[in-house]
Short mmCIF file of C-alpha atoms and ligand atoms in Angstrom, two decimals:
data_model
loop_
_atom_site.label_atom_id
_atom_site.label_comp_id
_atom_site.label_asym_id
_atom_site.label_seq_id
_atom_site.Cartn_x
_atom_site.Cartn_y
_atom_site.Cartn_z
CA UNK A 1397 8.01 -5.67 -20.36
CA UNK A 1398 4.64 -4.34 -18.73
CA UNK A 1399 5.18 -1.06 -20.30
CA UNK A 1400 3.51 -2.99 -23.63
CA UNK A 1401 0.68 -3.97 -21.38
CA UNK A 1402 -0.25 -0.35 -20.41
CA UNK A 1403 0.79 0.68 -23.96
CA UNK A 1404 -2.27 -1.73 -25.51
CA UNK A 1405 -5.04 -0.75 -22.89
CA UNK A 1406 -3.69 2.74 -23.79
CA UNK A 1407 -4.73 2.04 -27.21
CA UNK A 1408 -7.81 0.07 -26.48
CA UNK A 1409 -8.80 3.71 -24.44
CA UNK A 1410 -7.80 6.47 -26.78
CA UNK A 1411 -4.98 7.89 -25.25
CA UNK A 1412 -2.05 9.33 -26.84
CA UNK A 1413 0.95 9.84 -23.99
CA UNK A 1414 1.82 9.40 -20.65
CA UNK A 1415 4.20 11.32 -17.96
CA UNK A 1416 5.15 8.60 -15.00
CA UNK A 1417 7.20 10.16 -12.32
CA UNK A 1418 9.02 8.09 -9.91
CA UNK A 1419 6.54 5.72 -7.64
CA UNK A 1420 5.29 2.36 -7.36
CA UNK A 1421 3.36 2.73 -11.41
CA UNK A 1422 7.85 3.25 -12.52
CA UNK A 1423 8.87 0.63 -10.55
CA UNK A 1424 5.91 -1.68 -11.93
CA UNK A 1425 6.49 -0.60 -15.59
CA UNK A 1426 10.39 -0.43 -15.49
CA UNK A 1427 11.44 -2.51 -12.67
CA UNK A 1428 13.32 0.74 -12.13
CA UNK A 1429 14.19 2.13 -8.34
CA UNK A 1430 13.92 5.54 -8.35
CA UNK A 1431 13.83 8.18 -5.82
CA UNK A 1432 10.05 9.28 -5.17
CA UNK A 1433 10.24 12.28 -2.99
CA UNK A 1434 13.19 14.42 -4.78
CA UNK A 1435 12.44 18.10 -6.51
CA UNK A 1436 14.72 17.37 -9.25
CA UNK A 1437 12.46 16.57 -12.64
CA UNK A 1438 12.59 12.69 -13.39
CA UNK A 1439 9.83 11.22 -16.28
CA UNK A 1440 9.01 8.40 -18.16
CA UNK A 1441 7.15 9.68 -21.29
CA UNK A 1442 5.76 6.91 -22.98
CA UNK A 1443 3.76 7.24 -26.92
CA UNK A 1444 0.77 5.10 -27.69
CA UNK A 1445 3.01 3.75 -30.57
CA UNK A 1446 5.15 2.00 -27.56
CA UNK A 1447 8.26 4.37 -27.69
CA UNK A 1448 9.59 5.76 -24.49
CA UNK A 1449 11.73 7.41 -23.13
CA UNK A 1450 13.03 8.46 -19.30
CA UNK A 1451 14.24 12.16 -18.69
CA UNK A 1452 16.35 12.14 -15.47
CA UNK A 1453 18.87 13.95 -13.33
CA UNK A 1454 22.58 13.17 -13.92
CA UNK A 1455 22.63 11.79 -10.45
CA UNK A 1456 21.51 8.55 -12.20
CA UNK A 1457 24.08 8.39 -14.91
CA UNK A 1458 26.33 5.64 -13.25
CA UNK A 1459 23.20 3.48 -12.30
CA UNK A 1460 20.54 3.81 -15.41
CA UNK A 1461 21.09 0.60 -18.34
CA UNK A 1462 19.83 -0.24 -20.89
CA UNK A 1463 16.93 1.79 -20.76
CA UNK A 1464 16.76 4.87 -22.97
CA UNK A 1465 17.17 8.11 -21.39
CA UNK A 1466 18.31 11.62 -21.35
CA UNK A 1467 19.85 13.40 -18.51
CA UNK A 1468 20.06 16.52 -17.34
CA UNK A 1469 22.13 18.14 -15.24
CA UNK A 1470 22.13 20.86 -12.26
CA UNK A 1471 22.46 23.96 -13.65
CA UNK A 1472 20.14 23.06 -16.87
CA UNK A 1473 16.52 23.82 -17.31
CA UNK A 1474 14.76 19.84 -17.55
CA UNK A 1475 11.44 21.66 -19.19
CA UNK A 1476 13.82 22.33 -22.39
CA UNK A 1477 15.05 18.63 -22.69
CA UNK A 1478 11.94 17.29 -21.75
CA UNK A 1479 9.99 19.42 -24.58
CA UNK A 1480 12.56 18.17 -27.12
CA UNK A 1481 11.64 14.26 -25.69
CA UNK A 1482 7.93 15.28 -26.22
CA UNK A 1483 8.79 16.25 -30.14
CA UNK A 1484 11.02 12.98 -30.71
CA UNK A 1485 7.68 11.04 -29.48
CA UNK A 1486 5.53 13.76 -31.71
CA UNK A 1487 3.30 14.25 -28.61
CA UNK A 1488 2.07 17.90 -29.08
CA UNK A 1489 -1.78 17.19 -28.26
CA UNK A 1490 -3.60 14.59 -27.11
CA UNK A 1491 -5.03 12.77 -23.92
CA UNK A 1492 -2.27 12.61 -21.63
CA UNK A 1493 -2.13 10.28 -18.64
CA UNK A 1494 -0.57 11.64 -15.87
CA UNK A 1495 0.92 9.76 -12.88
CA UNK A 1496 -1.65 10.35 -9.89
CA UNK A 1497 1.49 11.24 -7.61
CA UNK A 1498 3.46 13.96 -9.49
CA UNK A 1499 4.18 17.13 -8.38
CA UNK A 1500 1.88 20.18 -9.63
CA UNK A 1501 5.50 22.24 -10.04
CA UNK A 1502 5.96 19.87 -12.84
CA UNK A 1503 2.42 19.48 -14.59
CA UNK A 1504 2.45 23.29 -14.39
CA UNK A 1505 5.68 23.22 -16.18
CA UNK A 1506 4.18 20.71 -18.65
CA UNK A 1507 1.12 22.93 -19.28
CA UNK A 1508 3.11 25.65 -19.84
CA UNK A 1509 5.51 24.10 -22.35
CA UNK A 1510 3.61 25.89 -25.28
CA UNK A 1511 1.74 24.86 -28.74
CA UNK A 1512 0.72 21.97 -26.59
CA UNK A 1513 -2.55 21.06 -26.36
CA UNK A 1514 -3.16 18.38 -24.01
CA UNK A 1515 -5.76 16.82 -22.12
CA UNK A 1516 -4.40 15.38 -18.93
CA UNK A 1517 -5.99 12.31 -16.92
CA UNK A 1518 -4.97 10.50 -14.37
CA UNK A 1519 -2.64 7.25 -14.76
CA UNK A 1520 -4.44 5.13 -11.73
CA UNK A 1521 -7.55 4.87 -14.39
CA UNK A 1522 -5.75 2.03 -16.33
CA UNK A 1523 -2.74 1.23 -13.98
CA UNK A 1524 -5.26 0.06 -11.39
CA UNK A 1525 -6.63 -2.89 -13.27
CA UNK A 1526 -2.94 -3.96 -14.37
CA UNK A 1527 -1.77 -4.42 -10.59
CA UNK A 1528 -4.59 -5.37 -9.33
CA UNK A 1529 -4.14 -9.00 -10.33
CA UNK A 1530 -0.77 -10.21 -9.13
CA UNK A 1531 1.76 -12.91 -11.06
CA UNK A 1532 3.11 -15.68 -8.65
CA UNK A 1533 6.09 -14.05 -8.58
CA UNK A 1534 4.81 -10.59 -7.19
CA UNK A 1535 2.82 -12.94 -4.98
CA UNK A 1536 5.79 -15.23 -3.98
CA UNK A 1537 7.43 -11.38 -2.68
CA UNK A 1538 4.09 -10.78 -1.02
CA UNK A 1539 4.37 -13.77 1.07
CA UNK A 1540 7.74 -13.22 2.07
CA UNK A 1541 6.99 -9.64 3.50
CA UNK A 1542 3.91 -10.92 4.69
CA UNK A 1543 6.44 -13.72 6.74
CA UNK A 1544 8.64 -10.95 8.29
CA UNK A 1545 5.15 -9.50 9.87
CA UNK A 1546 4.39 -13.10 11.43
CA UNK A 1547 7.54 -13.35 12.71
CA UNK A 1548 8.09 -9.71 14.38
CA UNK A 1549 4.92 -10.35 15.92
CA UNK A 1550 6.45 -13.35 17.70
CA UNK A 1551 9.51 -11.07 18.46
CA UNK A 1552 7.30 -8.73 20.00
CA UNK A 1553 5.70 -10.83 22.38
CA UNK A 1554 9.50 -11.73 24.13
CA UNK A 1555 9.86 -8.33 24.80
CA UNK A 1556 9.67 -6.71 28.33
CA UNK A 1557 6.92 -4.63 27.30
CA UNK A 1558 4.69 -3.94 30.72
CA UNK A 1559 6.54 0.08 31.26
CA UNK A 1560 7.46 0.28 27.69
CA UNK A 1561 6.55 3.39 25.86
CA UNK A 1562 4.49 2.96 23.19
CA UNK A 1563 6.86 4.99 20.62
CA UNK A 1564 9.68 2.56 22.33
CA UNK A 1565 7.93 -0.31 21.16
CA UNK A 1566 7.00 1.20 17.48
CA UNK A 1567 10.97 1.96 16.83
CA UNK A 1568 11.36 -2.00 18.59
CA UNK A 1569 9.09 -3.07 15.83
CA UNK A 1570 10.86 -1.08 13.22
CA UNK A 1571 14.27 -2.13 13.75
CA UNK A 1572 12.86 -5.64 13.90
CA UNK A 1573 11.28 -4.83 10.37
CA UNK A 1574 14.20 -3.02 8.69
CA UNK A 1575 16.45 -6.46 9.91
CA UNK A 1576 14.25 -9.01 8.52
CA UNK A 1577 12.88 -6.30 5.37
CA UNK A 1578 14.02 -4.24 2.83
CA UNK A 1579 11.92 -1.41 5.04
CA UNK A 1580 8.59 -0.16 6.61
CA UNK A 1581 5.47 -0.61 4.68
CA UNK A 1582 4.71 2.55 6.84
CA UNK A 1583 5.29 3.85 10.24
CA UNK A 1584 4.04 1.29 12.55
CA UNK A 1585 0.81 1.91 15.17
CA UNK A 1586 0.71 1.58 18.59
CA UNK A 1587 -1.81 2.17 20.71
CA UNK A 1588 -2.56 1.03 23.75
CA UNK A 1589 -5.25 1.31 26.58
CA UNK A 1590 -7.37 4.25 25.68
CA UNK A 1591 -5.38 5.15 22.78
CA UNK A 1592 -6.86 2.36 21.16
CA UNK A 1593 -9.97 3.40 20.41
CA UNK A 1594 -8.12 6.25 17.48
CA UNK A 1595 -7.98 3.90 14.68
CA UNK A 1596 -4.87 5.67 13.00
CA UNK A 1597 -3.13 7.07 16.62
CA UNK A 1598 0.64 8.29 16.51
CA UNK A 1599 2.71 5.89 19.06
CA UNK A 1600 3.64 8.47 21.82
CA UNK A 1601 4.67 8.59 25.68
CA UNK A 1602 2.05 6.66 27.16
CA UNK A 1603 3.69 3.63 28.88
CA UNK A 1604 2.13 0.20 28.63
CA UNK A 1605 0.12 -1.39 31.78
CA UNK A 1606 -1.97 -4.25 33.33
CA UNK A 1607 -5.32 -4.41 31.79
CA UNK A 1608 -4.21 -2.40 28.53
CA UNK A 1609 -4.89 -3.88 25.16
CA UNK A 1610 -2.06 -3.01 22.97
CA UNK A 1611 -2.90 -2.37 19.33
CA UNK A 1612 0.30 -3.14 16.97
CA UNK A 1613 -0.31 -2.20 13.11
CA UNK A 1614 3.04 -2.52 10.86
CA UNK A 1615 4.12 -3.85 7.56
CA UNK A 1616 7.45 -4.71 5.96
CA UNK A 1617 8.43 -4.47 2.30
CA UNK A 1618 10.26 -6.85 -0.12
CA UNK A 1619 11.58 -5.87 -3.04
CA UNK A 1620 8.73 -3.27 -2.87
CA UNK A 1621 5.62 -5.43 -2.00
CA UNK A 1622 4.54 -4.49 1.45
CA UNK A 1623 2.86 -6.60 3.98
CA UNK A 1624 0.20 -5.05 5.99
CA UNK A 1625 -0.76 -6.78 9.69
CA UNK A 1626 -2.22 -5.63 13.08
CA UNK A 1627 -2.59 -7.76 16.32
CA UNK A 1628 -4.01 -6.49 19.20
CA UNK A 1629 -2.75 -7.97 23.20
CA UNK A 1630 -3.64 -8.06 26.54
CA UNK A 1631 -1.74 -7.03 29.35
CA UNK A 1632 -2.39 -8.59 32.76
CA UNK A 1633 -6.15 -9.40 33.18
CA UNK A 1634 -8.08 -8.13 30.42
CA UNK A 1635 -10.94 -6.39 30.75
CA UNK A 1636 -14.45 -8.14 30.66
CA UNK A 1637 -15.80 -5.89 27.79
CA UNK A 1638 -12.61 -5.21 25.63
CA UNK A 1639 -12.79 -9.10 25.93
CA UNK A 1640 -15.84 -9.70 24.39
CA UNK A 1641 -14.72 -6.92 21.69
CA UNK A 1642 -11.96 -9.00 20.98
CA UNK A 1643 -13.91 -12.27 20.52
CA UNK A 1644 -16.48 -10.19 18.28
CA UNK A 1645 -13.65 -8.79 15.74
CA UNK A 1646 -12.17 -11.84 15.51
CA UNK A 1647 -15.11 -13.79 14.65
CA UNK A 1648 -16.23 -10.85 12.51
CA UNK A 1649 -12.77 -11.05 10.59
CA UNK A 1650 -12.43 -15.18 10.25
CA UNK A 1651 -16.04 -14.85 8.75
CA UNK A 1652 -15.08 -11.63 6.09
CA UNK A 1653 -11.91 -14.14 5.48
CA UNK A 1654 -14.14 -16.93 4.56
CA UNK A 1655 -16.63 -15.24 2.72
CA UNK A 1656 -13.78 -13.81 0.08
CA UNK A 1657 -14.33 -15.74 -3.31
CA UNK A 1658 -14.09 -15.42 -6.99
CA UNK A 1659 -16.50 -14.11 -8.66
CA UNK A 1660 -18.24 -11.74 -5.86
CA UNK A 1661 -17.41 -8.12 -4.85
CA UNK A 1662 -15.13 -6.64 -2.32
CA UNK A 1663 -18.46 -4.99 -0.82
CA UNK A 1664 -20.08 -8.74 0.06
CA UNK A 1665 -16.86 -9.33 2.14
CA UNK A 1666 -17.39 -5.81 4.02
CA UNK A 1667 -20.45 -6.59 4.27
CA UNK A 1668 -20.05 -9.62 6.30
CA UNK A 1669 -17.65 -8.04 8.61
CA UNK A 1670 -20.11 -5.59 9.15
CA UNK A 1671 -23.03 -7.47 9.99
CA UNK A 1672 -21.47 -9.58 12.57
CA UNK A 1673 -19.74 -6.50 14.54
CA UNK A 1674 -23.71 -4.93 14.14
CA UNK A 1675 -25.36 -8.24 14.91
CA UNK A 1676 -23.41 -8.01 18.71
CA UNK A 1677 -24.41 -4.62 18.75
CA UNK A 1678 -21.14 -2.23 17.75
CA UNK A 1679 -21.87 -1.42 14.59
CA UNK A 1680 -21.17 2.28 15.08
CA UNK A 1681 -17.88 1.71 16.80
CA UNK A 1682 -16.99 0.21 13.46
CA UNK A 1683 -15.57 3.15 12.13
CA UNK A 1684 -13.54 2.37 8.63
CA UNK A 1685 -14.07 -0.30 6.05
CA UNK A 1686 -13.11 -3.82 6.05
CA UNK A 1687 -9.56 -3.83 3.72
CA UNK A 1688 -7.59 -2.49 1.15
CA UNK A 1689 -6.07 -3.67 -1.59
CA UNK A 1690 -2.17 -4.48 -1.33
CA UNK A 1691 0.97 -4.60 -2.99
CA UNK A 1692 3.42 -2.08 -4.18
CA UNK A 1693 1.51 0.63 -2.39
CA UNK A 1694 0.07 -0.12 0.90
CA UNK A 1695 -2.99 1.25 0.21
CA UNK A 1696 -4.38 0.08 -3.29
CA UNK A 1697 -7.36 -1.35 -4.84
CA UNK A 1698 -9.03 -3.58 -4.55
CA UNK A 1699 -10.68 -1.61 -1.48
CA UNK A 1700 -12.79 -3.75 0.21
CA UNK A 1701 -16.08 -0.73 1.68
CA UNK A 1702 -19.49 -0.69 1.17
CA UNK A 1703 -18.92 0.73 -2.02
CA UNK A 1704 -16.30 -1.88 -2.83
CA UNK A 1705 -17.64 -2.68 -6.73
CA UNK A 1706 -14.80 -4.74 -8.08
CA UNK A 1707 -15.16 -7.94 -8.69
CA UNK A 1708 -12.95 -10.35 -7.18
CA UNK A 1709 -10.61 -12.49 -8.70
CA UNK A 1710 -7.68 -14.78 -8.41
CA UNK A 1711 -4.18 -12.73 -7.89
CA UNK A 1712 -5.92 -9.77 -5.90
CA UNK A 1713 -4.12 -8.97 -2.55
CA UNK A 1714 -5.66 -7.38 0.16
CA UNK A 1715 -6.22 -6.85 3.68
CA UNK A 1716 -8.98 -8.17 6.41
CA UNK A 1717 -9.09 -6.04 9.22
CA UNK A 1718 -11.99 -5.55 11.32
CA UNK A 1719 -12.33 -3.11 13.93
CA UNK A 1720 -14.15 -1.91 17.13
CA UNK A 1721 -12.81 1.52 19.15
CA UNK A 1722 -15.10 2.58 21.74
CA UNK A 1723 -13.84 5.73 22.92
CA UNK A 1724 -12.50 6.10 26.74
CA UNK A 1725 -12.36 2.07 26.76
CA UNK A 1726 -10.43 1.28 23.91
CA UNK A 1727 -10.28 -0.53 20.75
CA UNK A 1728 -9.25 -3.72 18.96
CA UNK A 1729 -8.58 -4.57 15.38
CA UNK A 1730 -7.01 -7.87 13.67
CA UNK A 1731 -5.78 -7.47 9.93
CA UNK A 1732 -4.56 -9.85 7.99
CA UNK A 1733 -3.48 -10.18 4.02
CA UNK A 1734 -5.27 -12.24 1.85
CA UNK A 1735 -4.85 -13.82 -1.74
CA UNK A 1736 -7.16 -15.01 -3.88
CA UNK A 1737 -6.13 -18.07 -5.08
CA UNK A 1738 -7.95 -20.75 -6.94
CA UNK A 1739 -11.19 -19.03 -6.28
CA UNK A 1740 -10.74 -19.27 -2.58
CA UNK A 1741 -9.24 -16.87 0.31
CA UNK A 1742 -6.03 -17.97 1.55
CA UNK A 1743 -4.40 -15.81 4.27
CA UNK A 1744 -0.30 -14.67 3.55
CA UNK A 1745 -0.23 -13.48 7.02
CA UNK A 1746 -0.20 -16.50 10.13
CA UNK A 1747 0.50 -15.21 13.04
CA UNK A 1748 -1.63 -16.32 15.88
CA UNK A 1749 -5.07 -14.85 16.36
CA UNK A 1750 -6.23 -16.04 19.35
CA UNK A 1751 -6.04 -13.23 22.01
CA UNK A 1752 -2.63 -13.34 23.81
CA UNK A 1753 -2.62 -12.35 27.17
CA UNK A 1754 0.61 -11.47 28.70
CO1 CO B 2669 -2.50 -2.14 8.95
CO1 CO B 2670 -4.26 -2.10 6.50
#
């Protein structure tokens, strides 16, 4: 099980426990589906000698195997149970690794269990180089979610969409997703016309027209792994500048896409996206960085910025998506996820990227 992988760099680093509520670090450890966003106190606490154990609510008694745990119910105090789990695994002091996500309620509850003296830090600073490098069968999951993204986009395009609202066409999007999916990677973007130029804008009322670009951003998960894709339209007769964006990103992203290899860092790759889109003179409409590392979580690292220092390497996941938003006008961006494989780039996500103009 990974949880012996993260137990030996645990070693390798000094530490001496770790608390792991529910998130995409469980699921990777335990290949155990639990619920993220509940109050009720769920924990993997895990020993540098390799012994674990999960402390969870009886909710989960009829669907936790073969894993060792100890529930609790409503009505009981968790902290007790959950101090008597952190004396079975002797962990009274010690550097603690604590997942990124958990709820302060909790850690203040941990802090305050008493004659403890730990030193907490958080879990991303080993987790990160575990899942950064993906096994073919986490990338065989990639590529399917990364599938369902190709083929809603072709979905998309048969739809009626000159009138459509663009929050009508995010919930089209996301019923097409949760069809083909086991769910959203995240809520999906539209933006069209003006709206375009906001990078991150919230579909709302505005219908779609002649001349808008339409920017569509979504991603669909499998089994957990999320794909992660955005392909931006025309409607009727596009016009002459957003045009010339549009052939500018796109040329921008086939080169970052191309430059990805072994052996150099994620900031090379930014960097190439971000010469070209300065070369033709919109640098500063270039607002965010190049990609972001994918997989469980839709944002992860590798992140491919300016600052991007990792290294690249075969199994790494992440995204290629360029952007230009010029405000009043409008903006386009074109993402797609990328493995390394054999040294080389090799795109998960097909879906035409020649502008489509409907
Ligand atoms: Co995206
Ligand atoms: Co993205």
């Amino acid at each position: 099980m990974r949880i012996e992988k993260l137990v030996q760099i645990m070693r390798e680093n000094e530490f001496d426990g770790a608390l792991i509520s529910p998130g995409a670090n469980l699921y990777y450890l335990t290949g155990l589906h639990l619920h993220e966003s509940g109050e009720r106190v769920t924990l993997l606490v895990l020993n540098s000698d390799g012994e674990y154990q999960l402390l969870a609510p009886s909710l989960y008694e009829n669907t936790i195997r073969d894993f060792p745990v100890t529930f609790w119910r409503d009505g009981e105090n968790p902290y007790e149970k959950l101090a008597w789990i952190l004396g079975e695994l002797e962990l009274s002091s010690g550097r603690i690794l604590v997942e990124n996500t958990m709820r302060s309620d909790w850690l203040i509850h941990v802090i305050k269990l008493g004659n403890r003296n730990f030193e907490f830090h958080p879990l991303n600073l080993l987790m990160r180089a575990l899942r950064m490098r993906k096994d073919p069968a986490e990338i065989r999951l990639m590529e399917r979610a990364a599938k369902v993204a190709d083929r809603v986009f072709e979905e998309t395009l048969n739809l009626d969409l000159l009138g459509m609202r663009e929050r009508e066409l995010a919930l089209k999007i996301e019923l097409l997703i949760r069809e083909l999916s086991d769910g959203l990677s995240f809520e999906p973007i539209v933006a069209s016309g003006e709206n375009g130029a906001n990078p991150h804008h919230l579909p709302g009322n505005r219908r779609l027209r002649k001349g808008d670009f339409v920017i569509m951003d979504y991603g669909a998960k499998v089994q957990g792994y999320c794909s992660d894709i955005t392909r931006t339209i025309a409607l009727g007769r596009p016009n002459e500048k957003l045009l010339e964006i549009y052939e500018v990103v796109k040329d921008a992203q086939e080169k970052a896409y191309r430059a990805v290899k072994s052996g150099i860092k994620a900031k090379e790759v930014d960097a190439t996206a971000r010469e070209t889109i300065t070369g033709k003179g919109y640098g500063e409409y270039f607002t965010h960085r190049t990609g972001h590392g994918l997989g469980l979580d839709v944002h992860e690292e590798p992140f491919i910025g300016p600052d991007g220092e990792v290294t690249l390497g075969d199994g790494m996941t992440f995204t290629i998506e360029p952007g230009v938003y010029v405000p009043g006008l409008g903006g386009v961006r074109i993402e797609d996820d990328v493995v390394v494989k054999e040294g080389r780039g090799k795109r998960l996500t097909r879906a035409d990227r020649e502008l489509v103009v409907l």
